PDB file of N, CA and C in Angstrom:
ATOM      1  N   MET X1187     -19.219 -39.011   6.794  1.00 59.00           N
ATOM      2  CA  MET X1187     -18.012 -38.985   7.569  1.00 59.00           C
ATOM      3  C   MET X1187     -16.994 -38.009   6.974  1.00 59.00           C
ATOM      4  N   VAL X1188     -16.820 -38.071   5.640  1.00 59.00           N
ATOM      5  CA  VAL X1188     -15.875 -37.189   4.965  1.00 59.00           C
ATOM      6  C   VAL X1188     -16.328 -35.731   5.104  1.00 59.00           C
ATOM      7  N   ARG X1189     -17.624 -35.500   5.016  1.00 67.00           N
ATOM      8  CA  ARG X1189     -18.152 -34.137   5.163  1.00 67.00           C
ATOM      9  C   ARG X1189     -17.869 -33.591   6.556  1.00 67.00           C
ATOM     10  N   LYS X1190     -17.998 -34.453   7.559  1.00 65.00           N
ATOM     11  CA  LYS X1190     -17.718 -34.010   8.926  1.00 65.00           C
ATOM     12  C   LYS X1190     -16.255 -33.613   9.069  1.00 65.00           C
ATOM     13  N   ILE X1191     -15.375 -34.378   8.455  1.00 67.00           N
ATOM     14  CA  ILE X1191     -13.949 -34.066   8.519  1.00 67.00           C
ATOM     15  C   ILE X1191     -13.678 -32.724   7.825  1.00 67.00           C
ATOM     16  N   TYR X1192     -14.298 -32.523   6.656  1.00 57.00           N
ATOM     17  CA  TYR X1192     -14.130 -31.253   5.952  1.00 57.00           C
ATOM     18  C   TYR X1192     -14.641 -30.086   6.794  1.00 57.00           C
ATOM     19  N   LYS X1193     -15.788 -30.269   7.428  1.00 63.00           N
ATOM     20  CA  LYS X1193     -16.348 -29.214   8.276  1.00 63.00           C
ATOM     21  C   LYS X1193     -15.418 -28.911   9.445  1.00 63.00           C
ATOM     22  N   ILE X1194     -14.859 -29.948  10.044  1.00 68.00           N
ATOM     23  CA  ILE X1194     -13.935 -29.754  11.169  1.00 68.00           C
ATOM     24  C   ILE X1194     -12.693 -29.014  10.700  1.00 68.00           C
ATOM     25  N   ILE X1195     -12.181 -29.393   9.538  1.00 69.00           N
ATOM     26  CA  ILE X1195     -10.996 -28.719   8.988  1.00 69.00           C
ATOM     27  C   ILE X1195     -11.294 -27.252   8.721  1.00 69.00           C
ATOM     28  N   ILE X1196     -12.437 -26.960   8.142  1.00 71.00           N
ATOM     29  CA  ILE X1196     -12.819 -25.578   7.849  1.00 71.00           C
ATOM     30  C   ILE X1196     -12.945 -24.778   9.140  1.00 71.00           C
ATOM     31  N   VAL X1197     -13.566 -25.369  10.153  1.00 59.00           N
ATOM     32  CA  VAL X1197     -13.709 -24.684  11.440  1.00 59.00           C
ATOM     33  C   VAL X1197     -12.339 -24.431  12.060  1.00 59.00           C
ATOM     34  N   LEU X1198     -11.443 -25.408  11.982  1.00 57.00           N
ATOM     35  CA  LEU X1198     -10.100 -25.236  12.534  1.00 57.00           C
ATOM     36  C   LEU X1198      -9.327 -24.139  11.803  1.00 57.00           C
ATOM     37  N   ILE X1199      -9.448 -24.108  10.488  1.00 64.00           N
ATOM     38  CA  ILE X1199      -8.784 -23.058   9.710  1.00 64.00           C
ATOM     39  C   ILE X1199      -9.344 -21.689  10.086  1.00 64.00           C
ATOM     40  N   ALA X1200     -10.658 -21.602  10.217  1.00 57.00           N
ATOM     41  CA  ALA X1200     -11.279 -20.332  10.593  1.00 57.00           C
ATOM     42  C   ALA X1200     -10.818 -19.891  11.981  1.00 57.00           C
ATOM     43  N   LEU X1201     -10.765 -20.822  12.914  1.00 49.00           N
ATOM     44  CA  LEU X1201     -10.302 -20.488  14.262  1.00 49.00           C
ATOM     45  C   LEU X1201      -8.840 -20.060  14.258  1.00 49.00           C
ATOM     46  N   PHE X1202      -8.026 -20.764  13.491  1.00 49.00           N
ATOM     47  CA  PHE X1202      -6.612 -20.424  13.412  1.00 49.00           C
ATOM     48  C   PHE X1202      -6.428 -19.018  12.859  1.00 49.00           C
ATOM     49  N   SER X1203      -7.142 -18.706  11.780  1.00 49.00           N
ATOM     50  CA  SER X1203      -6.999 -17.372  11.190  1.00 49.00           C
ATOM     51  C   SER X1203      -7.557 -16.301  12.122  1.00 49.00           C
ATOM     52  N   PHE X1204      -8.575 -16.642  12.903  1.00 48.00           N
ATOM     53  CA  PHE X1204      -9.144 -15.685  13.848  1.00 48.00           C
ATOM     54  C   PHE X1204      -8.175 -15.387  14.984  1.00 48.00           C
ATOM     55  N   PHE X1205      -7.525 -16.415  15.493  1.00 44.00           N
ATOM     56  CA  PHE X1205      -6.632 -16.231  16.633  1.00 44.00           C
ATOM     57  C   PHE X1205      -5.221 -15.813  16.246  1.00 44.00           C
ATOM     58  N   SER X1206      -4.886 -15.866  14.979  1.00 44.00           N
ATOM     59  CA  SER X1206      -3.563 -15.415  14.554  1.00 44.00           C
ATOM     60  C   SER X1206      -3.628 -13.982  14.056  1.00 44.00           C
ATOM     61  N   CYS X1207      -4.307 -13.150  14.801  1.00 44.00           N
ATOM     62  CA  CYS X1207      -4.538 -11.762  14.401  1.00 44.00           C
ATOM     63  C   CYS X1207      -3.382 -10.830  14.731  1.00 44.00           C
ATOM     64  N   SER X1208      -2.287 -11.342  15.196  1.00 52.00           N
ATOM     65  CA  SER X1208      -1.162 -10.460  15.495  1.00 52.00           C
ATOM     66  C   SER X1208      -0.252 -10.361  14.276  1.00 52.00           C
ATOM     67  N   SER X1209      -0.850 -10.245  13.109  1.00 83.00           N
ATOM     68  CA  SER X1209      -0.086 -10.112  11.879  1.00 83.00           C
ATOM     69  C   SER X1209       0.555  -8.732  11.825  1.00 83.00           C
ATOM     70  N   ASN X1210       1.423  -8.557  10.862  1.00 78.00           N
ATOM     71  CA  ASN X1210       2.085  -7.263  10.712  1.00 78.00           C
ATOM     72  C   ASN X1210       1.092  -6.149  10.394  1.00 78.00           C
ATOM     73  N   GLU X1211       0.023  -6.469   9.665  1.00 84.00           N
ATOM     74  CA  GLU X1211      -0.994  -5.459   9.392  1.00 84.00           C
ATOM     75  C   GLU X1211      -1.635  -4.996  10.696  1.00 84.00           C
ATOM     76  N   ASP X1212      -1.938  -5.949  11.590  1.00 88.00           N
ATOM     77  CA  ASP X1212      -2.520  -5.585  12.878  1.00 88.00           C
ATOM     78  C   ASP X1212      -1.536  -4.749  13.694  1.00 88.00           C
ATOM     79  N   LYS X1213      -0.249  -5.099  13.622  1.00 91.00           N
ATOM     80  CA  LYS X1213       0.776  -4.318  14.320  1.00 91.00           C
ATOM     81  C   LYS X1213       0.822  -2.897  13.764  1.00 91.00           C
ATOM     82  N   LEU X1214       0.661  -2.778  12.441  1.00 93.00           N
ATOM     83  CA  LEU X1214       0.660  -1.460  11.817  1.00 93.00           C
ATOM     84  C   LEU X1214      -0.496  -0.615  12.349  1.00 93.00           C
ATOM     85  N   PHE X1215      -1.677  -1.186  12.391  1.00 93.00           N
ATOM     86  CA  PHE X1215      -2.841  -0.434  12.858  1.00 93.00           C
ATOM     87  C   PHE X1215      -2.701  -0.060  14.333  1.00 93.00           C
ATOM     88  N   LYS X1216      -2.126  -0.953  15.115  1.00 93.00           N
ATOM     89  CA  LYS X1216      -1.904  -0.657  16.532  1.00 93.00           C
ATOM     90  C   LYS X1216      -0.894   0.480  16.674  1.00 93.00           C
ATOM     91  N   ALA X1217       0.190   0.445  15.888  1.00 94.00           N
ATOM     92  CA  ALA X1217       1.205   1.500  15.934  1.00 94.00           C
ATOM     93  C   ALA X1217       0.613   2.840  15.501  1.00 94.00           C
ATOM     94  N   VAL X1218      -0.229   2.810  14.468  1.00 94.00           N
ATOM     95  CA  VAL X1218      -0.879   4.039  13.998  1.00 94.00           C
ATOM     96  C   VAL X1218      -1.752   4.606  15.104  1.00 94.00           C
ATOM     97  N   LYS X1219      -2.563   3.760  15.695  1.00 93.00           N
ATOM     98  CA  LYS X1219      -3.486   4.198  16.744  1.00 93.00           C
ATOM     99  C   LYS X1219      -2.736   4.751  17.950  1.00 93.00           C
ATOM    100  N   ASN X1220      -1.584   4.134  18.281  1.00 94.00           N
ATOM    101  CA  ASN X1220      -0.797   4.572  19.437  1.00 94.00           C
ATOM    102  C   ASN X1220       0.119   5.745  19.126  1.00 94.00           C
ATOM    103  N   GLY X1221       0.201   6.131  17.862  1.00 94.00           N
ATOM    104  CA  GLY X1221       1.040   7.261  17.486  1.00 94.00           C
ATOM    105  C   GLY X1221       2.523   6.939  17.439  1.00 94.00           C
ATOM    106  N   ASP X1222       2.866   5.679  17.217  1.00 94.00           N
ATOM    107  CA  ASP X1222       4.268   5.241  17.190  1.00 94.00           C
ATOM    108  C   ASP X1222       4.804   5.324  15.761  1.00 94.00           C
ATOM    109  N   LEU X1223       5.299   6.504  15.391  1.00 95.00           N
ATOM    110  CA  LEU X1223       5.765   6.749  14.028  1.00 95.00           C
ATOM    111  C   LEU X1223       6.931   5.846  13.651  1.00 95.00           C
ATOM    112  N   ASN X1224       7.857   5.620  14.571  1.00 95.00           N
ATOM    113  CA  ASN X1224       9.002   4.758  14.261  1.00 95.00           C
ATOM    114  C   ASN X1224       8.561   3.337  13.932  1.00 95.00           C
ATOM    115  N   GLU X1225       7.604   2.811  14.671  1.00 94.00           N
ATOM    116  CA  GLU X1225       7.097   1.460  14.397  1.00 94.00           C
ATOM    117  C   GLU X1225       6.357   1.437  13.065  1.00 94.00           C
ATOM    118  N   VAL X1226       5.582   2.475  12.783  1.00 94.00           N
ATOM    119  CA  VAL X1226       4.872   2.562  11.504  1.00 94.00           C
ATOM    120  C   VAL X1226       5.882   2.537  10.356  1.00 94.00           C
ATOM    121  N   LYS X1227       6.937   3.356  10.464  1.00 95.00           N
ATOM    122  CA  LYS X1227       7.962   3.394   9.422  1.00 95.00           C
ATOM    123  C   LYS X1227       8.622   2.028   9.262  1.00 95.00           C
ATOM    124  N   SER X1228       8.944   1.410  10.377  1.00 93.00           N
ATOM    125  CA  SER X1228       9.604   0.103  10.349  1.00 93.00           C
ATOM    126  C   SER X1228       8.739  -0.942   9.654  1.00 93.00           C
ATOM    127  N   LEU X1229       7.467  -0.963   9.972  1.00 93.00           N
ATOM    128  CA  LEU X1229       6.561  -1.948   9.369  1.00 93.00           C
ATOM    129  C   LEU X1229       6.368  -1.689   7.874  1.00 93.00           C
ATOM    130  N   ILE X1230       6.225  -0.423   7.494  1.00 93.00           N
ATOM    131  CA  ILE X1230       6.057  -0.073   6.077  1.00 93.00           C
ATOM    132  C   ILE X1230       7.320  -0.447   5.306  1.00 93.00           C
ATOM    133  N   GLU X1231       8.483  -0.095   5.861  1.00 92.00           N
ATOM    134  CA  GLU X1231       9.743  -0.445   5.210  1.00 92.00           C
ATOM    135  C   GLU X1231       9.952  -1.950   5.165  1.00 92.00           C
ATOM    136  N   GLY X1232       9.338  -2.661   6.112  1.00 91.00           N
ATOM    137  CA  GLY X1232       9.433  -4.113   6.156  1.00 91.00           C
ATOM    138  C   GLY X1232       8.484  -4.812   5.194  1.00 91.00           C
ATOM    139  N   GLY X1233       7.675  -4.046   4.481  1.00 90.00           N
ATOM    140  CA  GLY X1233       6.833  -4.647   3.456  1.00 90.00           C
ATOM    141  C   GLY X1233       5.340  -4.636   3.711  1.00 90.00           C
ATOM    142  N   VAL X1234       4.907  -4.110   4.839  1.00 90.00           N
ATOM    143  CA  VAL X1234       3.468  -4.035   5.087  1.00 90.00           C
ATOM    144  C   VAL X1234       2.887  -2.961   4.175  1.00 90.00           C
ATOM    145  N   SER X1235       1.813  -3.281   3.507  1.00 89.00           N
ATOM    146  CA  SER X1235       1.222  -2.364   2.531  1.00 89.00           C
ATOM    147  C   SER X1235       0.513  -1.203   3.216  1.00 89.00           C
ATOM    148  N   VAL X1236       0.749   0.008   2.685  1.00 90.00           N
ATOM    149  CA  VAL X1236       0.043   1.181   3.197  1.00 90.00           C
ATOM    150  C   VAL X1236      -1.419   1.161   2.774  1.00 90.00           C
ATOM    151  N   LEU X1237      -1.751   0.278   1.851  1.00 88.00           N
ATOM    152  CA  LEU X1237      -3.136   0.163   1.394  1.00 88.00           C
ATOM    153  C   LEU X1237      -3.884  -0.985   2.057  1.00 88.00           C
ATOM    154  N   SER X1238      -3.261  -1.636   3.047  1.00 89.00           N
ATOM    155  CA  SER X1238      -3.959  -2.712   3.739  1.00 89.00           C
ATOM    156  C   SER X1238      -5.154  -2.119   4.469  1.00 89.00           C
ATOM    157  N   SER X1239      -6.092  -2.962   4.822  1.00 87.00           N
ATOM    158  CA  SER X1239      -7.271  -2.465   5.535  1.00 87.00           C
ATOM    159  C   SER X1239      -7.532  -3.338   6.755  1.00 87.00           C
ATOM    160  N   ASN X1240      -8.120  -2.723   7.768  1.00 88.00           N
ATOM    161  CA  ASN X1240      -8.430  -3.465   8.991  1.00 88.00           C
ATOM    162  C   ASN X1240      -9.796  -4.131   8.865  1.00 88.00           C
ATOM    163  N   LYS X1241     -10.248  -4.727   9.947  1.00 87.00           N
ATOM    164  CA  LYS X1241     -11.533  -5.462   9.896  1.00 87.00           C
ATOM    165  C   LYS X1241     -12.720  -4.554   9.617  1.00 87.00           C
ATOM    166  N   ASN X1242     -12.539  -3.240   9.816  1.00 88.00           N
ATOM    167  CA  ASN X1242     -13.607  -2.286   9.529  1.00 88.00           C
ATOM    168  C   ASN X1242     -13.479  -1.681   8.134  1.00 88.00           C
ATOM    169  N   GLY X1243     -12.469  -2.140   7.374  1.00 90.00           N
ATOM    170  CA  GLY X1243     -12.277  -1.656   6.018  1.00 90.00           C
ATOM    171  C   GLY X1243     -11.516  -0.346   5.930  1.00 90.00           C
ATOM    172  N   LEU X1244     -10.898   0.092   7.030  1.00 91.00           N
ATOM    173  CA  LEU X1244     -10.156   1.349   7.040  1.00 91.00           C
ATOM    174  C   LEU X1244      -8.688   1.116   6.720  1.00 91.00           C
ATOM    175  N   THR X1245      -8.090   2.054   6.011  1.00 91.00           N
ATOM    176  CA  THR X1245      -6.658   1.984   5.722  1.00 91.00           C
ATOM    177  C   THR X1245      -5.901   2.615   6.892  1.00 91.00           C
ATOM    178  N   PRO X1246      -4.587   2.379   6.964  1.00 94.00           N
ATOM    179  CA  PRO X1246      -3.804   3.022   8.023  1.00 94.00           C
ATOM    180  C   PRO X1246      -3.918   4.554   7.985  1.00 94.00           C
ATOM    181  N   LEU X1247      -3.966   5.129   6.796  1.00 92.00           N
ATOM    182  CA  LEU X1247      -4.104   6.575   6.673  1.00 92.00           C
ATOM    183  C   LEU X1247      -5.416   7.060   7.295  1.00 92.00           C
ATOM    184  N   GLU X1248      -6.493   6.339   7.036  1.00 93.00           N
ATOM    185  CA  GLU X1248      -7.785   6.721   7.606  1.00 93.00           C
ATOM    186  C   GLU X1248      -7.786   6.589   9.130  1.00 93.00           C
ATOM    187  N   VAL X1249      -7.159   5.534   9.634  1.00 94.00           N
ATOM    188  CA  VAL X1249      -7.077   5.340  11.085  1.00 94.00           C
ATOM    189  C   VAL X1249      -6.246   6.459  11.712  1.00 94.00           C
ATOM    190  N   ALA X1250      -5.164   6.836  11.051  1.00 94.00           N
ATOM    191  CA  ALA X1250      -4.333   7.928  11.562  1.00 94.00           C
ATOM    192  C   ALA X1250      -5.120   9.237  11.603  1.00 94.00           C
ATOM    193  N   ARG X1251      -5.885   9.497  10.572  1.00 95.00           N
ATOM    194  CA  ARG X1251      -6.709  10.721  10.552  1.00 95.00           C
ATOM    195  C   ARG X1251      -7.747  10.698  11.672  1.00 95.00           C
ATOM    196  N   LEU X1252      -8.400   9.566  11.837  1.00 93.00           N
ATOM    197  CA  LEU X1252      -9.428   9.456  12.877  1.00 93.00           C
ATOM    198  C   LEU X1252      -8.851   9.612  14.282  1.00 93.00           C
ATOM    199  N   ASN X1253      -7.568   9.257  14.444  1.00 93.00           N
ATOM    200  CA  ASN X1253      -6.927   9.350  15.753  1.00 93.00           C
ATOM    201  C   ASN X1253      -6.044  10.594  15.894  1.00 93.00           C
ATOM    202  N   ASN X1254      -6.201  11.530  14.977  1.00 94.00           N
ATOM    203  CA  ASN X1254      -5.471  12.808  15.026  1.00 94.00           C
ATOM    204  C   ASN X1254      -3.968  12.632  15.156  1.00 94.00           C
ATOM    205  N   GLN X1255      -3.425  11.698  14.378  1.00 93.00           N
ATOM    206  CA  GLN X1255      -1.978  11.449  14.367  1.00 93.00           C
ATOM    207  C   GLN X1255      -1.378  12.170  13.165  1.00 93.00           C
ATOM    208  N   ALA X1256      -1.141  13.474  13.321  1.00 94.00           N
ATOM    209  CA  ALA X1256      -0.741  14.325  12.193  1.00 94.00           C
ATOM    210  C   ALA X1256       0.569  13.877  11.540  1.00 94.00           C
ATOM    211  N   GLU X1257       1.573  13.535  12.338  1.00 96.00           N
ATOM    212  CA  GLU X1257       2.856  13.113  11.759  1.00 96.00           C
ATOM    213  C   GLU X1257       2.703  11.818  10.973  1.00 96.00           C
ATOM    214  N   ILE X1258       1.935  10.914  11.517  1.00 95.00           N
ATOM    215  CA  ILE X1258       1.719   9.625  10.845  1.00 95.00           C
ATOM    216  C   ILE X1258       0.886   9.832   9.582  1.00 95.00           C
ATOM    217  N   VAL X1259      -0.097  10.715   9.652  1.00 95.00           N
ATOM    218  CA  VAL X1259      -0.901  11.031   8.458  1.00 95.00           C
ATOM    219  C   VAL X1259       0.019  11.537   7.350  1.00 95.00           C
ATOM    220  N   SER X1260       0.905  12.445   7.698  1.00 96.00           N
ATOM    221  CA  SER X1260       1.828  13.011   6.704  1.00 96.00           C
ATOM    222  C   SER X1260       2.723  11.929   6.113  1.00 96.00           C
ATOM    223  N   PHE X1261       3.291  11.078   6.964  1.00 96.00           N
ATOM    224  CA  PHE X1261       4.158   9.998   6.496  1.00 96.00           C
ATOM    225  C   PHE X1261       3.392   9.036   5.589  1.00 96.00           C
ATOM    226  N   LEU X1262       2.224   8.592   6.030  1.00 95.00           N
ATOM    227  CA  LEU X1262       1.445   7.626   5.242  1.00 95.00           C
ATOM    228  C   LEU X1262       0.966   8.234   3.931  1.00 95.00           C
ATOM    229  N   TYR X1263       0.595   9.507   3.967  1.00 94.00           N
ATOM    230  CA  TYR X1263       0.165  10.179   2.738  1.00 94.00           C
ATOM    231  C   TYR X1263       1.312  10.180   1.722  1.00 94.00           C
ATOM    232  N   ASP X1264       2.516  10.512   2.194  1.00 95.00           N
ATOM    233  CA  ASP X1264       3.678  10.514   1.300  1.00 95.00           C
ATOM    234  C   ASP X1264       3.955   9.124   0.736  1.00 95.00           C
ATOM    235  N   GLU X1265       3.813   8.099   1.575  1.00 93.00           N
ATOM    236  CA  GLU X1265       4.042   6.725   1.124  1.00 93.00           C
ATOM    237  C   GLU X1265       3.007   6.297   0.084  1.00 93.00           C
ATOM    238  N   VAL X1266       1.757   6.648   0.316  1.00 91.00           N
ATOM    239  CA  VAL X1266       0.698   6.320  -0.649  1.00 91.00           C
ATOM    240  C   VAL X1266       0.966   7.065  -1.955  1.00 91.00           C
ATOM    241  N   LYS X1267       1.335   8.324  -1.849  1.00 92.00           N
ATOM    242  CA  LYS X1267       1.625   9.131  -3.044  1.00 92.00           C
ATOM    243  C   LYS X1267       2.779   8.524  -3.842  1.00 92.00           C
ATOM    244  N   LYS X1268       3.858   8.118  -3.169  1.00 91.00           N
ATOM    245  CA  LYS X1268       4.998   7.494  -3.859  1.00 91.00           C
ATOM    246  C   LYS X1268       4.551   6.247  -4.612  1.00 91.00           C
ATOM    247  N   MET X1269       3.755   5.433  -3.939  1.00 87.00           N
ATOM    248  CA  MET X1269       3.301   4.192  -4.552  1.00 87.00           C
ATOM    249  C   MET X1269       2.425   4.472  -5.773  1.00 87.00           C
ATOM    250  N   LEU X1270       1.497   5.409  -5.632  1.00 87.00           N
ATOM    251  CA  LEU X1270       0.606   5.735  -6.743  1.00 87.00           C
ATOM    252  C   LEU X1270       1.364   6.394  -7.895  1.00 87.00           C
ATOM    253  N   ASP X1271       2.356   7.216  -7.574  1.00 88.00           N
ATOM    254  CA  ASP X1271       3.176   7.822  -8.631  1.00 88.00           C
ATOM    255  C   ASP X1271       3.913   6.748  -9.426  1.00 88.00           C
ATOM    256  N   LYS X1272       4.479   5.765  -8.725  1.00 86.00           N
ATOM    257  CA  LYS X1272       5.175   4.671  -9.410  1.00 86.00           C
ATOM    258  C   LYS X1272       4.212   3.886 -10.295  1.00 86.00           C
ATOM    259  N   GLU X1273       3.049   3.581  -9.753  1.00 85.00           N
ATOM    260  CA  GLU X1273       2.053   2.826 -10.521  1.00 85.00           C
ATOM    261  C   GLU X1273       1.605   3.612 -11.749  1.00 85.00           C
ATOM    262  N   THR X1274       1.402   4.909 -11.596  1.00 85.00           N
ATOM    263  CA  THR X1274       0.989   5.748 -12.717  1.00 85.00           C
ATOM    264  C   THR X1274       2.070   5.784 -13.792  1.00 85.00           C
ATOM    265  N   GLU X1275       3.320   5.932 -13.349  1.00 84.00           N
ATOM    266  CA  GLU X1275       4.431   5.956 -14.305  1.00 84.00           C
ATOM    267  C   GLU X1275       4.523   4.639 -15.065  1.00 84.00           C
ATOM    268  N   LEU X1276       4.402   3.527 -14.356  1.00 84.00           N
ATOM    269  CA  LEU X1276       4.446   2.225 -15.025  1.00 84.00           C
ATOM    270  C   LEU X1276       3.307   2.063 -16.014  1.00 84.00           C
ATOM    271  N   LEU X1277       2.133   2.516 -15.627  1.00 82.00           N
ATOM    272  CA  LEU X1277       0.975   2.416 -16.501  1.00 82.00           C
ATOM    273  C   LEU X1277       1.172   3.261 -17.756  1.00 82.00           C
ATOM    274  N   LEU X1278       1.674   4.481 -17.572  1.00 79.00           N
ATOM    275  CA  LEU X1278       1.905   5.353 -18.723  1.00 79.00           C
ATOM    276  C   LEU X1278       2.962   4.777 -19.647  1.00 79.00           C
ATOM    277  N   GLU X1279       4.033   4.234 -19.056  1.00 78.00           N
ATOM    278  CA  GLU X1279       5.087   3.637 -19.874  1.00 78.00           C
ATOM    279  C   GLU X1279       4.562   2.448 -20.667  1.00 78.00           C
ATOM    280  N   LYS X1280       3.701   1.685 -20.048  1.00 81.00           N
ATOM    281  CA  LYS X1280       3.163   0.498 -20.716  1.00 81.00           C
ATOM    282  C   LYS X1280       2.184   0.892 -21.820  1.00 81.00           C
ATOM    283  N   LYS X1281       1.316   1.829 -21.506  1.00 79.00           N
ATOM    284  CA  LYS X1281       0.254   2.188 -22.441  1.00 79.00           C
ATOM    285  C   LYS X1281       0.741   3.142 -23.539  1.00 79.00           C
ATOM    286  N   PHE X1282       1.639   4.065 -23.187  1.00 79.00           N
ATOM    287  CA  PHE X1282       2.051   5.101 -24.125  1.00 79.00           C
ATOM    288  C   PHE X1282       3.564   5.129 -24.312  1.00 79.00           C
ATOM    289  N   SER X1283       4.190   3.982 -24.386  1.00 80.00           N
ATOM    290  CA  SER X1283       5.652   3.936 -24.444  1.00 80.00           C
ATOM    291  C   SER X1283       6.212   4.676 -25.654  1.00 80.00           C
ATOM    292  N   GLU X1284       5.630   4.484 -26.810  1.00 82.00           N
ATOM    293  CA  GLU X1284       6.142   5.135 -28.017  1.00 82.00           C
ATOM    294  C   GLU X1284       6.001   6.655 -27.926  1.00 82.00           C
ATOM    295  N   GLN X1285       4.852   7.112 -27.443  1.00 82.00           N
ATOM    296  CA  GLN X1285       4.637   8.548 -27.312  1.00 82.00           C
ATOM    297  C   GLN X1285       5.598   9.153 -26.291  1.00 82.00           C
ATOM    298  N   LEU X1286       5.887   8.440 -25.199  1.00 78.00           N
ATOM    299  CA  LEU X1286       6.817   8.940 -24.192  1.00 78.00           C
ATOM    300  C   LEU X1286       8.231   9.049 -24.758  1.00 78.00           C
ATOM    301  N   ILE X1287       8.622   8.077 -25.539  1.00 83.00           N
ATOM    302  CA  ILE X1287       9.945   8.135 -26.174  1.00 83.00           C
ATOM    303  C   ILE X1287      10.024   9.347 -27.091  1.00 83.00           C
ATOM    304  N   ASN X1288       8.975   9.578 -27.869  1.00 84.00           N
ATOM    305  CA  ASN X1288       8.948  10.743 -28.756  1.00 84.00           C
ATOM    306  C   ASN X1288       9.014  12.052 -27.968  1.00 84.00           C
ATOM    307  N   LEU X1289       8.312  12.121 -26.837  1.00 82.00           N
ATOM    308  CA  LEU X1289       8.348  13.326 -26.007  1.00 82.00           C
ATOM    309  C   LEU X1289       9.735  13.553 -25.421  1.00 82.00           C
ATOM    310  N   LYS X1290      10.386  12.473 -24.983  1.00 83.00           N
ATOM    311  CA  LYS X1290      11.734  12.603 -24.423  1.00 83.00           C
ATOM    312  C   LYS X1290      12.711  13.079 -25.489  1.00 83.00           C
ATOM    313  N   ASN X1291      12.582  12.543 -26.692  1.00 85.00           N
ATOM    314  CA  ASN X1291      13.438  12.980 -27.799  1.00 85.00           C
ATOM    315  C   ASN X1291      13.183  14.443 -28.140  1.00 85.00           C
ATOM    316  N   LEU X1292      11.936  14.834 -28.163  1.00 86.00           N
ATOM    317  CA  LEU X1292      11.570  16.223 -28.437  1.00 86.00           C
ATOM    318  C   LEU X1292      12.137  17.149 -27.369  1.00 86.00           C
ATOM    319  N   GLU X1293      12.083  16.714 -26.118  1.00 88.00           N
ATOM    320  CA  GLU X1293      12.632  17.512 -25.016  1.00 88.00           C
ATOM    321  C   GLU X1293      14.148  17.680 -25.167  1.00 88.00           C
ATOM    322  N   ARG X1294      14.841  16.620 -25.547  1.00 89.00           N
ATOM    323  CA  ARG X1294      16.287  16.703 -25.778  1.00 89.00           C
ATOM    324  C   ARG X1294      16.613  17.689 -26.902  1.00 89.00           C
ATOM    325  N   GLU X1295      15.842  17.632 -27.965  1.00 86.00           N
ATOM    326  CA  GLU X1295      16.053  18.543 -29.090  1.00 86.00           C
ATOM    327  C   GLU X1295      15.788  19.988 -28.655  1.00 86.00           C
ATOM    328  N   ARG X1296      14.767  20.189 -27.874  1.00 87.00           N
ATOM    329  CA  ARG X1296      14.413  21.524 -27.404  1.00 87.00           C
ATOM    330  C   ARG X1296      15.524  22.098 -26.542  1.00 87.00           C
ATOM    331  N   LYS X1297      16.117  21.265 -25.691  1.00 85.00           N
ATOM    332  CA  LYS X1297      17.203  21.718 -24.803  1.00 85.00           C
ATOM    333  C   LYS X1297      18.431  22.172 -25.573  1.00 85.00           C
ATOM    334  N   LYS X1298      18.642  21.630 -26.758  1.00 83.00           N
ATOM    335  CA  LYS X1298      19.785  22.023 -27.569  1.00 83.00           C
ATOM    336  C   LYS X1298      19.711  23.506 -27.954  1.00 83.00           C
ATOM    337  N   TYR X1299      18.499  24.010 -28.089  1.00 81.00           N
ATOM    338  CA  TYR X1299      18.308  25.379 -28.555  1.00 81.00           C
ATOM    339  C   TYR X1299      18.172  26.370 -27.419  1.00 81.00           C
ATOM    340  N   TYR X1300      18.189  25.906 -26.179  1.00 75.00           N
ATOM    341  CA  TYR X1300      18.043  26.830 -25.040  1.00 75.00           C
ATOM    342  C   TYR X1300      19.236  26.807 -24.156  1.00 75.00           C
TER     343      TYR X1300
END
């Protein structure tokens, strides 16, 4: 009896997640496909990840490329680049903090002579 209840709950959860597909990620992919740059910008600024993927495993950037949405490709590429640059900077600061401080100090000293 308990197993049947668990199975019913699992089926209900699966159905709910299947039918609640109008998430912001889905809206993003629809906006990309339709070429709606303003909606894409709004969703990205609202917190939807540019690295999200659709049911086929494609990112918004890949969908934009496949649909020849040049303006959206450019916007999404810039957003991905900004995110990766921030992540790289954080990683470098964490891993090489002492060396970065030394480089910054060296740069300040160098500027004094130029």
